[in-house]
Amino acid sequence: AVLFLPKAFAQGGLAFATAGMIIVCYVSIVGMLALLSCIETMHLRASKAPTLVPQSHSFGDIAAHAFGPLGRTAINVSLVLSQLGFCCAYLIFISGVGQRLIESYSSCAVQMPLWQLIVVQL
């Protein structure tokens, strides 16, 4: 995401992009504090009934404590899907950069398709 910031500032303008960054930062901090509050609540409950609260504190454990087994499954599935999305975006981004690099620095007239550059990374 950091590599896209200069383009975001160029397209959004200095004031709008700065305000957007501040809003995203605030929302991220609120989310982190909410997770810390959940863990603190789990610790308090663990001191009263240690067998009811797991000792590990993964996102799935917090969701299971709050919403039951369905919550754990929903969080774990969403984490897997988001990581898969990040990996796919990385492969496509690096392939696009590689394609532009090959086009600009080689005297080769052959155009290398994007899908071939993605396969090379695998």
mmCIF file of C-alpha atoms in Angstrom:
data_model
loop_
_atom_site.group_PDB
_atom_site.id
_atom_site.type_symbol
_atom_site.label_atom_id
_atom_site.label_comp_id
_atom_site.label_asym_id
_atom_site.label_seq_id
_atom_site.Cartn_x
_atom_site.Cartn_y
_atom_site.Cartn_z
ATOM 1 C CA ALA A 1 0.000 0.000 0.000
ATOM 2 C CA VAL A 2 2.916 2.324 0.687
ATOM 3 C CA LEU A 3 4.008 2.144 -2.957
ATOM 4 C CA PHE A 4 0.660 3.588 -4.060
ATOM 5 C CA LEU A 5 0.800 6.645 -1.762
ATOM 6 C CA PRO A 6 2.536 9.059 -4.172
ATOM 7 C CA LYS A 7 -0.053 8.339 -6.878
ATOM 8 C CA ALA A 8 -2.875 8.667 -4.327
ATOM 9 C CA PHE A 9 -1.597 12.070 -3.229
ATOM 10 C CA ALA A 10 -1.199 13.170 -6.869
ATOM 11 C CA GLN A 11 -4.746 12.148 -7.770
ATOM 12 C CA GLY A 12 -6.486 13.171 -4.548
ATOM 13 C CA GLY A 13 -4.692 16.405 -3.838
ATOM 14 C CA LEU A 14 -2.688 17.306 -0.775
ATOM 15 C CA ALA A 15 -5.604 18.326 1.470
ATOM 16 C CA PHE A 16 -7.947 15.432 0.618
ATOM 17 C CA ALA A 17 -5.207 12.779 0.714
ATOM 18 C CA THR A 18 -3.891 14.056 4.051
ATOM 19 C CA ALA A 19 -7.409 14.101 5.532
ATOM 20 C CA GLY A 20 -8.002 10.590 4.195
ATOM 21 C CA MET A 21 -4.769 9.330 5.743
ATOM 22 C CA ILE A 22 -5.698 10.862 9.101
ATOM 23 C CA ILE A 23 -9.159 9.240 8.988
ATOM 24 C CA VAL A 24 -7.736 5.829 8.070
ATOM 25 C CA CYS A 25 -5.129 6.172 10.838
ATOM 26 C CA TYR A 26 -7.832 7.037 13.383
ATOM 27 C CA VAL A 27 -10.043 4.100 12.351
ATOM 28 C CA SER A 28 -7.046 1.732 12.540
ATOM 29 C CA ILE A 29 -6.130 2.922 16.030
ATOM 30 C CA VAL A 30 -9.742 2.572 17.236
ATOM 31 C CA GLY A 31 -9.799 -1.000 15.884
ATOM 32 C CA MET A 32 -6.521 -1.871 17.616
ATOM 33 C CA LEU A 33 -7.748 -0.419 20.897
ATOM 34 C CA ALA A 34 -10.983 -2.420 20.590
ATOM 35 C CA LEU A 35 -8.960 -5.626 20.141
ATOM 36 C CA LEU A 36 -6.831 -4.770 23.173
ATOM 37 C CA SER A 37 -9.997 -4.140 25.172
ATOM 38 C CA CYS A 38 -11.317 -7.570 24.134
ATOM 39 C CA ILE A 39 -8.088 -9.233 25.252
ATOM 40 C CA GLU A 40 -8.194 -7.354 28.552
ATOM 41 C CA THR A 41 -11.787 -8.512 29.108
ATOM 42 C CA MET A 42 -10.734 -12.084 28.328
ATOM 43 C CA HIS A 43 -7.925 -11.807 30.905
ATOM 44 C CA LEU A 44 -10.375 -10.579 33.540
ATOM 45 C CA ARG A 45 -12.730 -13.462 32.820
ATOM 46 C CA ALA A 46 -9.820 -15.912 32.821
ATOM 47 C CA SER A 47 -8.864 -14.833 36.332
ATOM 48 C CA LYS A 48 -12.398 -15.699 37.498
ATOM 49 C CA ALA A 49 -12.815 -18.922 35.492
ATOM 50 C CA PRO A 50 -9.462 -19.986 33.962
ATOM 51 C CA THR A 51 -10.828 -23.054 32.195
ATOM 52 C CA LEU A 52 -13.395 -21.092 30.165
ATOM 53 C CA VAL A 53 -10.961 -18.734 28.411
ATOM 54 C CA PRO A 54 -8.175 -19.943 26.074
ATOM 55 C CA GLN A 55 -4.616 -18.842 26.807
ATOM 56 C CA SER A 56 -3.815 -17.921 23.207
ATOM 57 C CA HIS A 57 -5.261 -14.712 21.865
ATOM 58 C CA SER A 58 -5.582 -15.027 18.115
ATOM 59 C CA PHE A 59 -8.314 -13.243 16.191
ATOM 60 C CA GLY A 60 -10.167 -16.545 15.999
ATOM 61 C CA ASP A 61 -9.946 -17.040 19.772
ATOM 62 C CA ILE A 62 -11.335 -13.575 20.443
ATOM 63 C CA ALA A 63 -14.174 -14.149 17.960
ATOM 64 C CA ALA A 64 -14.921 -17.571 19.454
ATOM 65 C CA HIS A 65 -15.115 -16.060 22.922
ATOM 66 C CA ALA A 66 -17.438 -13.291 21.704
ATOM 67 C CA PHE A 67 -19.581 -15.117 19.121
ATOM 68 C CA GLY A 68 -18.944 -18.843 19.561
ATOM 69 C CA PRO A 69 -17.641 -21.365 17.020
ATOM 70 C CA LEU A 70 -19.382 -19.633 14.112
ATOM 71 C CA GLY A 71 -17.514 -16.414 14.941
ATOM 72 C CA ARG A 72 -14.178 -18.248 14.971
ATOM 73 C CA THR A 73 -14.939 -19.816 11.587
ATOM 74 C CA ALA A 74 -16.070 -16.508 10.078
ATOM 75 C CA ILE A 75 -12.932 -14.687 11.255
ATOM 76 C CA ASN A 76 -10.581 -17.456 10.128
ATOM 77 C CA VAL A 77 -12.219 -17.623 6.688
ATOM 78 C CA SER A 78 -12.033 -13.844 6.295
ATOM 79 C CA LEU A 79 -8.352 -13.873 7.303
ATOM 80 C CA VAL A 80 -7.542 -16.584 4.762
ATOM 81 C CA LEU A 81 -9.414 -14.726 2.014
ATOM 82 C CA SER A 82 -7.741 -11.404 2.811
ATOM 83 C CA GLN A 83 -4.278 -13.014 2.808
ATOM 84 C CA LEU A 84 -5.078 -14.699 -0.499
ATOM 85 C CA GLY A 85 -6.132 -11.324 -1.885
ATOM 86 C CA PHE A 86 -2.903 -9.701 -0.679
ATOM 87 C CA CYS A 87 -0.841 -12.439 -2.334
ATOM 88 C CA CYS A 88 -2.723 -12.128 -5.627
ATOM 89 C CA ALA A 89 -2.394 -8.335 -5.603
ATOM 90 C CA TYR A 90 1.339 -8.683 -4.919
ATOM 91 C CA LEU A 91 1.825 -11.088 -7.824
ATOM 92 C CA ILE A 92 -0.091 -8.832 -10.212
ATOM 93 C CA PHE A 93 1.684 -5.663 -9.032
ATOM 94 C CA ILE A 94 5.182 -7.154 -9.295
ATOM 95 C CA SER A 95 4.343 -8.656 -12.695
ATOM 96 C CA GLY A 96 3.179 -5.269 -13.966
ATOM 97 C CA VAL A 97 6.365 -3.619 -12.725
ATOM 98 C CA GLY A 98 8.432 -6.398 -14.307
ATOM 99 C CA GLN A 99 6.588 -6.022 -17.596
ATOM 100 C CA ARG A 100 7.232 -2.265 -17.693
ATOM 101 C CA LEU A 101 10.871 -2.866 -16.719
ATOM 102 C CA ILE A 102 11.365 -5.373 -19.536
ATOM 103 C CA GLU A 103 9.689 -3.054 -22.049
ATOM 104 C CA SER A 104 11.752 -0.014 -21.079
ATOM 105 C CA TYR A 105 15.209 -1.592 -20.654
ATOM 106 C CA SER A 106 15.334 -4.318 -23.282
ATOM 107 C CA SER A 107 15.761 -3.912 -26.987
ATOM 108 C CA CYS A 108 13.691 -7.048 -27.511
ATOM 109 C CA ALA A 109 10.687 -6.598 -29.786
ATOM 110 C CA VAL A 110 8.817 -9.503 -28.192
ATOM 111 C CA GLN A 111 6.074 -8.468 -25.780
ATOM 112 C CA MET A 112 5.947 -10.680 -22.700
ATOM 113 C CA PRO A 113 2.332 -11.173 -21.560
ATOM 114 C CA LEU A 114 1.455 -10.419 -17.957
ATOM 115 C CA TRP A 115 0.310 -13.990 -17.238
ATOM 116 C CA GLN A 116 3.781 -15.314 -18.134
ATOM 117 C CA LEU A 117 5.397 -12.946 -15.648
ATOM 118 C CA ILE A 118 2.961 -14.129 -12.976
ATOM 119 C CA VAL A 119 3.841 -17.780 -13.694
ATOM 120 C CA VAL A 120 7.581 -16.976 -13.503
ATOM 121 C CA GLN A 121 7.104 -15.785 -9.901
ATOM 122 C CA LEU A 122 5.436 -19.014 -8.852
#
